[in-house]
Amino acid sequence: MSSPLEKYYERFESIEDYEKIAIRYNVKVEGPALKPEDDPEVVEILPKEEGLKRTLALDVLYGDKDKTDEDVAAALEAGEDPIDLINNALMKGMDGVSALYTKGEFFLPDLMLAGDAMMSGVEICEAKLGHKADTKAPIMCFAVEGDPHDIGKNLIVMFLNANGYDAIDLGRDVPTVDVVAKAKEHNPAMMTATALMTTTMTAFGKIAAALQEEGIDTPIGCGGGAVRRDFVEEFDQTFYGVEAYHTPKLADAVVDDGKTWEDIRKEYAEIVGEYVAAYS
Ligand code: B12
């Protein structure tokens, strides 16, 4: 007499036409999956020539920190220029990740793994250089007072660094007085403030008022799960930020094109180059 488990498996042994299983679950196999590096947009971004730079870009694309560390060390050993590795290998991998995330083909964990891999590679390059790579401008990033949620803020920091900015990461639960003190110290071109709780997002207005008292008019991008555009726009000096990967483009608009917080409120979708529901 067979056991219940054996009986269960016997049912499958009697199935002759396995296609029926697929039909029942409405599964259609459409051929081999497209590899991330074969996506047409990613093909345009990654270094085309086989070699250390392409390998490194792929390490980042696949979020493989250990392999990135190994390959950066090997590339530096082989005499590659650390700045060239940052700009034309590590950052290219991260650009590929952003492209796939924008399309909805990569997800938050992919971003975080790739960000860690890229930043680790950048640190090894900077250690070889003996100084930090030149950056476009300092941008200050923080999660507001009372708020422990920092995943979005960490993504912002990673995207800014990946795009050549000096992201000054103040961390999470940052008191408004510290924001003002750090703004005086670093004179950032822009700030990003993140809040995920209805109880903490009131900090945006307090921060804007405290900065204005000190005569600091730096644009502040405010975002986070619970935050809405109309709430943010109740205060001067602020604009509503939607996706972490938008931040470098918003920073470019401020740094390169002299856009103000008022301009960004009007031109957000144009600046980030895509349809943004909150700004439609
Ligand atoms: C992870 C998480 C936690 C983790 C945080 C870990 C960490 N290191 O961040 C932990 C477990 C610590 C936590 C704790 C708490 N949490 Co919590 N948490 C979450 C959760 C599940 C996900 C949040 C998240 O990381 N989202 C993903 C990131 C990427 O999103 P994001 O930060 O918003 O950033 C995106 C955008 O907003 C944008 N963005 C953000 N800022 C900016 C700025 C600019 C300029 C731009 C352009 C874009 C931008 O970029 C990102 C997308 O690309 C949410 C629920 C949910 N599904 O959202 C609850 C949630 C946020 N938590 C909540 C609560 C209540 C708490 C607690 C108070 C629970 C408790 N009773 O103890 C505690 C906090 C305790 C404290 N110390 O005060 C509530 C908040 C409710 C509210 N509306 O007020 C939520 C919504 C859960 C719920 N449904 O109740 N939490």
XYZ file of C-alpha atoms and ligand atoms in Angstrom:
371
model
C 0.000 0.000 0.000
C 1.488 3.377 -0.990
C 1.827 6.299 1.400
C -0.140 9.546 0.770
C 3.039 11.165 -0.547
C 3.700 8.285 -2.933
C 0.102 8.490 -4.133
C 0.579 12.196 -4.771
C 3.601 11.595 -6.977
C 1.898 8.667 -8.774
C -0.618 11.184 -10.202
C 2.209 13.010 -11.956
C 3.793 9.821 -13.248
C 0.580 9.090 -15.128
C 0.635 12.450 -16.936
C 1.817 11.913 -20.472
C 1.215 15.291 -22.010
C 3.180 17.785 -19.933
C 2.037 20.714 -22.072
C -1.330 20.413 -20.332
C 0.286 21.441 -17.070
C 1.497 24.629 -18.646
C -1.907 25.304 -20.213
C -3.669 24.840 -16.893
C -1.489 27.489 -15.251
C -1.641 29.759 -18.294
C 2.117 29.755 -18.626
C 3.617 30.565 -21.964
C 7.338 30.180 -22.427
C 8.457 32.872 -24.820
C 12.013 31.751 -25.413
C 15.257 32.556 -23.613
C 15.040 35.540 -21.245
C 16.794 38.721 -22.344
C 19.944 39.258 -20.299
C 20.219 42.733 -18.712
C 23.249 43.559 -20.874
C 21.302 42.664 -24.051
C 18.546 45.204 -23.450
C 18.802 47.655 -26.392
C 19.075 50.705 -24.107
C 21.693 49.031 -21.930
C 23.697 47.987 -25.011
C 24.027 51.705 -25.843
C 25.207 52.534 -22.314
C 27.783 49.808 -21.564
C 31.323 49.868 -22.936
C 31.093 47.877 -26.182
C 34.664 46.626 -26.349
C 35.384 43.389 -24.490
C 37.867 44.030 -21.679
C 38.254 45.111 -18.081
C 35.964 48.147 -18.354
C 33.101 46.162 -19.823
C 33.627 43.427 -17.222
C 33.470 46.019 -14.448
C 30.328 47.632 -15.829
C 28.739 44.165 -15.909
C 29.842 43.497 -12.298
C 27.891 46.590 -11.238
C 24.941 45.771 -13.495
C 24.713 42.392 -11.757
C 25.181 43.968 -8.300
C 28.205 41.760 -7.561
C 30.239 43.687 -4.996
C 32.908 41.023 -4.400
C 33.617 40.636 -8.110
C 33.612 44.435 -8.561
C 36.259 44.750 -5.816
C 38.375 41.997 -7.398
C 38.100 43.390 -10.923
C 38.789 46.992 -9.864
C 41.930 45.782 -8.081
C 42.955 43.825 -11.197
C 42.272 46.812 -13.474
C 44.325 49.160 -11.267
C 47.105 46.563 -11.119
C 47.029 46.483 -14.932
C 47.652 50.252 -14.938
C 44.126 51.517 -15.713
C 43.387 55.111 -14.674
C 41.138 55.197 -11.557
C 39.118 58.194 -12.835
C 38.565 56.465 -16.168
C 37.389 53.351 -14.313
C 34.912 55.388 -12.240
C 33.479 57.346 -15.187
C 33.632 54.811 -17.981
C 33.131 51.492 -16.242
C 31.523 51.685 -12.765
C 29.154 54.562 -13.565
C 28.199 52.992 -16.904
C 27.083 49.859 -15.064
C 24.989 52.002 -12.733
C 23.487 53.914 -15.676
C 22.411 50.543 -17.093
C 20.774 49.666 -13.772
C 18.882 53.003 -13.742
C 17.660 52.387 -17.304
C 16.273 48.965 -16.374
C 14.746 50.278 -13.141
C 13.018 53.094 -15.046
C 11.502 50.506 -17.377
C 10.253 48.424 -14.448
C 12.586 45.529 -15.283
C 14.869 45.994 -12.273
C 13.594 46.506 -8.724
C 14.668 48.157 -5.483
C 16.990 45.308 -4.376
C 18.765 45.459 -7.768
C 19.381 49.179 -7.237
C 20.690 48.665 -3.738
C 23.050 45.808 -4.667
C 24.361 47.670 -7.706
C 24.785 50.851 -5.630
C 26.860 48.982 -3.048
C 28.996 47.369 -5.744
C 29.584 50.682 -7.503
C 30.399 52.651 -4.345
C 32.795 49.959 -3.184
C 34.603 50.110 -6.541
C 34.700 53.917 -6.373
C 36.266 53.753 -2.894
C 39.046 51.452 -4.142
C 39.701 53.831 -7.049
C 39.770 56.826 -4.711
C 42.198 55.059 -2.361
C 44.514 54.588 -5.366
C 44.055 58.244 -6.379
C 44.837 59.385 -2.846
C 41.929 61.836 -2.918
C 38.267 62.000 -3.794
C 37.431 62.195 -7.479
C 36.397 65.693 -8.680
C 32.690 66.231 -8.238
C 30.131 68.531 -9.860
C 28.785 70.068 -6.627
C 27.856 69.171 -3.050
C 24.250 68.069 -2.498
C 23.028 67.498 1.061
C 20.727 64.541 1.723
C 18.893 63.509 4.872
C 15.819 61.892 6.382
C 14.039 64.456 8.552
C 13.891 64.682 12.347
C 12.091 61.730 13.959
C 12.162 59.617 10.806
C 14.186 56.380 10.792
C 13.292 55.434 7.190
C 16.405 55.922 5.111
C 16.192 53.504 2.183
C 14.962 56.171 -0.256
C 17.530 58.672 1.010
C 20.289 56.059 0.569
C 19.195 55.528 -3.034
C 19.345 59.278 -3.632
C 22.894 59.388 -2.212
C 23.903 56.497 -4.424
C 22.411 58.031 -7.599
C 24.043 61.388 -6.897
C 27.461 59.828 -6.304
C 27.021 57.667 -9.395
C 26.437 60.807 -11.419
C 29.480 62.708 -10.216
C 27.966 64.723 -7.356
C 29.383 64.936 -3.859
C 26.402 63.626 -1.876
C 26.744 64.754 1.727
C 24.811 62.137 3.642
C 23.569 63.521 6.976
C 21.821 60.239 7.771
C 18.346 59.778 9.221
C 16.391 61.408 12.041
C 18.347 64.626 11.452
C 17.301 67.527 13.710
C 16.400 70.718 11.858
C 19.124 72.658 13.726
C 21.705 70.209 12.337
C 20.375 70.685 8.799
C 20.900 74.440 9.141
C 24.379 74.034 10.664
C 25.468 71.590 7.946
C 24.034 73.814 5.211
C 26.224 76.666 6.501
C 29.241 74.362 6.622
C 28.877 72.746 3.175
C 26.995 75.372 1.157
C 25.223 72.704 -0.934
C 23.782 73.453 -4.389
C 20.603 71.557 -3.485
C 19.206 69.505 -0.610
C 17.006 66.436 -0.482
C 14.749 65.836 2.504
C 12.920 62.537 2.944
C 10.034 61.708 5.287
C 7.903 58.575 5.305
C 5.541 59.332 8.130
C 2.644 61.757 8.358
C 4.038 62.690 11.778
C 7.487 63.633 10.466
C 6.752 65.270 7.109
C 5.815 68.508 8.904
C 9.582 68.956 9.277
C 9.801 70.200 5.649
C 8.134 73.502 6.532
C 10.218 73.895 9.674
C 13.439 73.278 7.758
C 12.517 75.775 5.029
C 11.627 78.427 7.633
C 14.813 77.831 9.659
C 16.965 78.090 6.513
C 15.194 81.265 5.403
C 15.910 82.848 8.787
C 19.582 82.304 8.097
C 19.259 83.676 4.550
C 19.900 80.247 2.964
C 17.717 79.817 -0.127
C 19.048 76.468 -1.450
C 16.290 74.502 -3.236
C 15.039 71.585 -1.138
C 13.631 68.509 -2.894
C 11.156 66.893 -0.491
C 9.855 63.359 -0.944
C 9.027 60.071 0.730
C 6.228 57.532 0.901
C 3.538 59.563 2.679
C 4.374 62.848 0.989
C 2.255 64.574 -1.652
C 3.054 67.386 -3.992
C 0.379 69.775 -2.693
C 1.656 69.341 0.872
C 5.245 70.132 -0.103
C 4.197 73.155 -2.151
C 2.641 74.775 0.909
C 6.158 75.949 1.810
C 8.520 78.207 -0.130
C 11.941 76.949 -1.239
C 10.755 73.372 -1.716
C 9.705 71.133 -4.588
C 8.217 67.655 -4.556
C 10.623 64.834 -5.497
C 9.127 61.640 -6.907
C 11.813 59.059 -7.729
C 15.322 58.824 -6.276
C 16.799 58.378 -9.758
C 15.368 61.787 -10.760
C 17.717 63.523 -8.305
C 20.838 63.841 -10.524
C 18.763 65.412 -13.317
C 17.172 67.831 -10.849
C 20.633 68.677 -9.513
C 21.897 69.241 -13.090
C 18.990 71.626 -13.632
C 20.043 73.641 -10.573
C 23.822 73.453 -11.072
C 24.112 73.697 -14.874
C 20.983 75.637 -15.826
C 20.493 77.791 -12.718
C 16.923 76.540 -12.181
C 15.224 77.702 -8.985
C 12.773 75.740 -6.820
C 9.980 77.670 -8.540
C 11.251 76.606 -11.991
C 11.458 72.973 -10.873
C 7.847 73.051 -9.643
C 6.805 74.157 -13.148
C 9.198 72.054 -15.226
C 9.720 68.867 -13.195
C 8.578 66.371 -15.854
C 10.540 68.182 -18.559
C 13.685 68.206 -16.425
C 13.554 64.494 -15.596
C 12.548 63.713 -19.180
C 9.550 61.493 -18.546
C 5.845 61.495 -17.734
C 5.381 62.024 -13.992
C 1.801 61.575 -12.764
C 2.150 64.022 -9.857
C 3.213 66.742 -12.304
C 0.710 66.088 -15.070
C 11.056 49.567 5.644
C 10.072 50.232 6.605
C 10.494 50.428 7.923
C 11.882 50.078 8.411
C 12.849 51.216 7.981
C 14.226 50.709 7.622
C 15.050 51.774 6.990
N 16.338 51.719 7.252
O 14.584 52.645 6.266
C 11.661 50.011 9.958
C 11.337 48.584 10.330
C 12.833 50.512 10.817
C 10.406 50.844 10.110
C 10.012 51.373 11.313
C 8.823 52.063 11.508
N 7.878 52.300 10.583
Co 8.073 51.866 8.787
N 7.926 51.213 6.954
C 8.785 50.633 6.162
C 8.113 50.330 4.795
C 7.743 48.844 4.790
C 8.916 50.622 3.553
C 9.510 52.022 3.491
C 10.552 52.098 2.380
O 11.736 51.931 2.617
N 10.119 52.292 1.128
C 10.989 52.262 -0.050
C 11.764 53.599 -0.200
C 12.698 53.533 -1.409
O 10.797 54.616 -0.433
P 10.996 56.157 -0.048
O 11.952 56.328 1.049
O 9.658 56.770 0.040
O 11.751 56.770 -1.336
C 11.165 56.731 -2.631
C 10.455 58.025 -3.035
O 9.664 58.523 -2.033
C 11.580 58.904 -3.529
N 12.079 59.973 -2.664
C 12.179 60.054 -1.331
N 12.693 61.222 -0.964
C 12.938 61.925 -2.084
C 13.495 63.192 -2.293
C 13.687 63.634 -3.604
C 14.287 64.976 -3.848
C 13.328 62.815 -4.704
C 13.542 63.285 -6.101
C 12.761 61.551 -4.492
C 12.567 61.132 -3.189
O 12.654 58.026 -3.863
C 12.305 56.666 -3.619
C 11.843 55.979 -4.893
O 12.801 56.044 -5.885
C 6.832 51.259 4.861
C 5.589 50.710 4.165
C 5.604 50.886 2.692
N 5.236 49.859 1.997
O 5.937 51.964 2.208
C 6.605 51.410 6.368
C 6.011 52.708 6.886
C 6.669 53.902 6.194
N 6.394 52.699 8.366
C 5.490 53.169 9.082
C 5.586 53.248 10.501
C 4.368 53.775 11.238
C 6.756 52.852 11.183
C 6.956 52.842 12.696
C 6.512 54.107 13.419
C 6.224 51.577 13.211
C 6.131 51.424 14.715
N 4.926 51.581 15.198
O 7.127 51.196 15.371
C 8.472 52.591 12.841
C 9.294 53.855 13.123
C 9.708 53.899 14.536
C 10.493 55.149 14.844
N 11.734 54.996 15.215
O 9.967 56.227 14.734
C 4.256 53.615 8.313
C 4.105 55.126 8.192
C 2.655 55.539 8.267
C 2.480 56.989 8.050
N 1.909 57.333 6.908
O 2.817 57.790 8.859
C 4.434 52.838 6.970
C 3.821 53.531 5.725
C 3.803 51.437 7.192
C 2.280 51.503 7.359
N 1.543 51.212 6.315
O 1.791 51.792 8.410
N 9.735 50.949 8.937
